[in-house]
């Protein structure tokens, strides 16, 4: 259950936070770096999303924590490859949508059309294939350990 919740949070972070940050970084890319606060915020948000993805991919959490976002991103990429208009229709646009959601959608469009979602989806799927992710962690195994006497080679 915990892995599923973490997977949903990672999916929301990549799609929502990553999309918004990519759009803000693209809008402010031509501005002066030291004086542009919006660009610093966008770069910080991208770093935070990268940190979350990296911790989940490298951490010893349930395989669902990386499986859920990888399947969402890869499925969206496959839909884009098969039917471009349908895949792009999932992105919220229009005047009735809040500006932050619209910015995230434009960033999602950028990441989807450039193949970044395919890259992230594969990177998040690799930990699912690791057998150690599926093994149970038994603390009882440490109790059976008997230390060897000093000076002994065996």
mmCIF file of C-alpha atoms in Angstrom:
data_model
loop_
_atom_site.group_PDB
_atom_site.id
_atom_site.type_symbol
_atom_site.label_atom_id
_atom_site.label_comp_id
_atom_site.label_asym_id
_atom_site.label_seq_id
_atom_site.Cartn_x
_atom_site.Cartn_y
_atom_site.Cartn_z
ATOM 1 C CA UNK A 1 0.000 0.000 0.000
ATOM 2 C CA UNK A 2 2.830 2.388 0.853
ATOM 3 C CA UNK A 3 4.595 1.753 -2.442
ATOM 4 C CA UNK A 4 1.443 2.601 -4.377
ATOM 5 C CA UNK A 5 1.026 5.896 -2.524
ATOM 6 C CA UNK A 6 4.687 6.792 -3.076
ATOM 7 C CA UNK A 7 4.271 5.905 -6.757
ATOM 8 C CA UNK A 8 1.286 8.218 -7.077
ATOM 9 C CA UNK A 9 3.208 11.029 -5.374
ATOM 10 C CA UNK A 10 6.170 10.546 -7.722
ATOM 11 C CA UNK A 11 3.816 10.547 -10.718
ATOM 12 C CA UNK A 12 2.233 13.798 -9.552
ATOM 13 C CA UNK A 13 5.648 15.329 -8.910
ATOM 14 C CA UNK A 14 6.929 14.456 -12.379
ATOM 15 C CA UNK A 15 3.797 15.423 -14.279
ATOM 16 C CA UNK A 16 2.711 18.417 -12.206
ATOM 17 C CA UNK A 17 5.889 19.835 -10.747
ATOM 18 C CA UNK A 18 8.159 18.811 -13.589
ATOM 19 C CA UNK A 19 5.772 20.131 -16.220
ATOM 20 C CA UNK A 20 5.408 23.478 -14.482
ATOM 21 C CA UNK A 21 9.158 23.802 -13.930
ATOM 22 C CA UNK A 22 10.025 22.960 -17.539
ATOM 23 C CA UNK A 23 7.577 25.572 -18.815
ATOM 24 C CA UNK A 24 8.884 28.240 -16.430
ATOM 25 C CA UNK A 25 12.489 27.427 -17.330
ATOM 26 C CA UNK A 26 11.655 27.658 -21.038
ATOM 27 C CA UNK A 27 9.882 31.004 -20.588
ATOM 28 C CA UNK A 28 12.756 32.502 -18.609
ATOM 29 C CA UNK A 29 15.660 30.887 -20.471
ATOM 30 C CA UNK A 30 16.681 34.057 -22.262
ATOM 31 C CA UNK A 31 16.776 36.193 -19.114
ATOM 32 C CA UNK A 32 19.867 37.015 -17.041
ATOM 33 C CA UNK A 33 20.501 34.119 -14.650
ATOM 34 C CA UNK A 34 21.667 35.978 -11.525
ATOM 35 C CA UNK A 35 18.793 38.449 -11.483
ATOM 36 C CA UNK A 36 15.900 36.239 -12.653
ATOM 37 C CA UNK A 37 14.077 34.876 -9.619
ATOM 38 C CA UNK A 38 11.547 32.891 -11.693
ATOM 39 C CA UNK A 39 14.310 30.953 -13.426
ATOM 40 C CA UNK A 40 15.916 30.098 -10.081
ATOM 41 C CA UNK A 41 12.565 28.872 -8.775
ATOM 42 C CA UNK A 42 12.043 26.753 -11.895
ATOM 43 C CA UNK A 43 15.535 25.255 -11.643
ATOM 44 C CA UNK A 44 14.977 24.545 -7.956
ATOM 45 C CA UNK A 45 11.683 22.818 -8.728
ATOM 46 C CA UNK A 46 13.402 20.709 -11.403
ATOM 47 C CA UNK A 47 16.100 19.778 -8.904
ATOM 48 C CA UNK A 48 13.454 18.815 -6.327
ATOM 49 C CA UNK A 49 11.637 16.609 -8.849
ATOM 50 C CA UNK A 50 14.966 15.025 -9.792
ATOM 51 C CA UNK A 51 15.729 14.418 -6.123
ATOM 52 C CA UNK A 52 12.377 12.710 -5.559
ATOM 53 C CA UNK A 53 12.803 10.528 -8.653
ATOM 54 C CA UNK A 54 16.377 9.664 -7.699
ATOM 55 C CA UNK A 55 15.516 8.762 -4.119
ATOM 56 C CA UNK A 56 12.681 6.524 -5.210
ATOM 57 C CA UNK A 57 14.738 4.885 -7.940
ATOM 58 C CA UNK A 58 17.751 4.263 -5.707
ATOM 59 C CA UNK A 59 15.977 3.664 -2.403
ATOM 60 C CA UNK A 60 14.820 0.353 -1.064
ATOM 61 C CA UNK A 61 11.092 0.943 -1.368
ATOM 62 C CA UNK A 62 8.370 -1.248 -2.792
ATOM 63 C CA UNK A 63 8.708 -1.866 -6.542
ATOM 64 C CA UNK A 64 5.321 -0.177 -6.999
ATOM 65 C CA UNK A 65 6.944 3.141 -6.107
ATOM 66 C CA UNK A 66 8.784 3.156 -9.435
ATOM 67 C CA UNK A 67 6.419 0.913 -11.403
ATOM 68 C CA UNK A 68 3.424 3.264 -11.197
ATOM 69 C CA UNK A 69 5.124 6.394 -12.582
ATOM 70 C CA UNK A 70 7.067 4.400 -15.168
ATOM 71 C CA UNK A 71 3.886 2.844 -16.547
ATOM 72 C CA UNK A 72 2.087 6.195 -16.639
ATOM 73 C CA UNK A 73 4.948 7.872 -18.500
ATOM 74 C CA UNK A 74 5.570 4.954 -20.867
ATOM 75 C CA UNK A 75 1.864 4.487 -21.596
ATOM 76 C CA UNK A 76 1.485 8.178 -22.396
ATOM 77 C CA UNK A 77 4.521 7.950 -24.686
ATOM 78 C CA UNK A 78 3.082 4.918 -26.489
ATOM 79 C CA UNK A 79 -0.233 6.711 -26.956
ATOM 80 C CA UNK A 80 1.714 9.684 -28.339
ATOM 81 C CA UNK A 81 3.572 7.438 -30.775
ATOM 82 C CA UNK A 82 0.345 5.805 -31.970
ATOM 83 C CA UNK A 83 -2.044 8.765 -31.931
ATOM 84 C CA UNK A 84 -0.487 12.175 -31.433
ATOM 85 C CA UNK A 85 -3.740 14.128 -31.185
ATOM 86 C CA UNK A 86 -5.195 11.793 -28.565
ATOM 87 C CA UNK A 87 -2.073 11.947 -26.405
ATOM 88 C CA UNK A 88 -1.982 15.735 -26.589
ATOM 89 C CA UNK A 89 -5.701 15.924 -25.774
ATOM 90 C CA UNK A 90 -4.914 14.642 -22.245
ATOM 91 C CA UNK A 91 -3.095 17.904 -21.530
ATOM 92 C CA UNK A 92 -5.332 20.513 -19.873
ATOM 93 C CA UNK A 93 -5.653 23.695 -21.921
ATOM 94 C CA UNK A 94 -8.168 26.461 -22.245
ATOM 95 C CA UNK A 95 -9.126 29.597 -20.421
ATOM 96 C CA UNK A 96 -11.158 27.770 -17.762
ATOM 97 C CA UNK A 97 -8.032 26.061 -16.416
ATOM 98 C CA UNK A 98 -5.918 27.814 -13.791
ATOM 99 C CA UNK A 99 -2.694 29.374 -15.110
ATOM 100 C CA UNK A 100 -0.437 27.082 -13.051
ATOM 101 C CA UNK A 101 -2.181 23.999 -14.454
ATOM 102 C CA UNK A 102 -1.931 25.459 -17.960
ATOM 103 C CA UNK A 103 1.805 26.054 -17.492
ATOM 104 C CA UNK A 104 2.250 22.494 -16.240
ATOM 105 C CA UNK A 105 0.356 21.251 -19.284
ATOM 106 C CA UNK A 106 2.591 23.188 -21.657
ATOM 107 C CA UNK A 107 5.630 21.736 -19.900
ATOM 108 C CA UNK A 108 4.092 18.268 -20.171
ATOM 109 C CA UNK A 109 3.658 18.835 -23.888
ATOM 110 C CA UNK A 110 7.337 19.749 -24.166
ATOM 111 C CA UNK A 111 8.484 16.704 -22.203
ATOM 112 C CA UNK A 112 6.160 14.357 -24.091
ATOM 113 C CA UNK A 113 7.031 15.564 -27.574
ATOM 114 C CA UNK A 114 10.780 15.611 -26.923
ATOM 115 C CA UNK A 115 10.851 12.059 -25.545
ATOM 116 C CA UNK A 116 11.764 12.983 -21.996
ATOM 117 C CA UNK A 117 8.827 10.989 -20.647
ATOM 118 C CA UNK A 118 10.078 7.901 -22.485
ATOM 119 C CA UNK A 119 13.524 8.391 -20.952
ATOM 120 C CA UNK A 120 12.141 8.869 -17.429
ATOM 121 C CA UNK A 121 9.737 5.954 -17.853
ATOM 122 C CA UNK A 122 12.518 3.551 -18.780
ATOM 123 C CA UNK A 123 14.782 4.889 -16.015
ATOM 124 C CA UNK A 124 12.014 4.344 -13.460
ATOM 125 C CA UNK A 125 11.228 0.875 -14.811
ATOM 126 C CA UNK A 126 14.781 -0.476 -14.396
ATOM 127 C CA UNK A 127 14.550 -0.732 -10.560
ATOM 128 C CA UNK A 128 11.421 -2.868 -10.966
ATOM 129 C CA UNK A 129 13.552 -5.490 -12.712
ATOM 130 C CA UNK A 130 15.981 -5.779 -9.791
ATOM 131 C CA UNK A 131 15.313 -8.964 -7.777
ATOM 132 C CA UNK A 132 16.404 -7.284 -4.539
ATOM 133 C CA UNK A 133 13.377 -4.972 -4.773
ATOM 134 C CA UNK A 134 11.041 -7.936 -4.599
ATOM 135 C CA UNK A 135 12.837 -9.769 -1.772
ATOM 136 C CA UNK A 136 11.474 -9.482 1.725
ATOM 137 C CA UNK A 137 13.659 -7.762 4.239
ATOM 138 C CA UNK A 138 13.904 -10.073 7.223
ATOM 139 C CA UNK A 139 15.533 -8.655 10.306
ATOM 140 C CA UNK A 140 15.409 -12.156 11.802
ATOM 141 C CA UNK A 141 18.354 -13.218 9.656
ATOM 142 C CA UNK A 142 20.672 -10.971 11.683
ATOM 143 C CA UNK A 143 19.866 -12.901 14.879
ATOM 144 C CA UNK A 144 21.299 -16.131 13.446
ATOM 145 C CA UNK A 145 24.695 -14.547 12.844
ATOM 146 C CA UNK A 146 27.438 -15.979 15.012
ATOM 147 C CA UNK A 147 30.638 -13.977 15.192
ATOM 148 C CA UNK A 148 33.861 -15.825 14.410
ATOM 149 C CA UNK A 149 36.504 -15.899 17.120
ATOM 150 C CA UNK A 150 39.410 -13.548 16.527
ATOM 151 C CA UNK A 151 42.429 -15.097 14.894
ATOM 152 C CA UNK A 152 40.332 -17.668 13.034
ATOM 153 C CA UNK A 153 40.306 -17.751 9.271
ATOM 154 C CA UNK A 154 37.171 -19.851 8.962
#
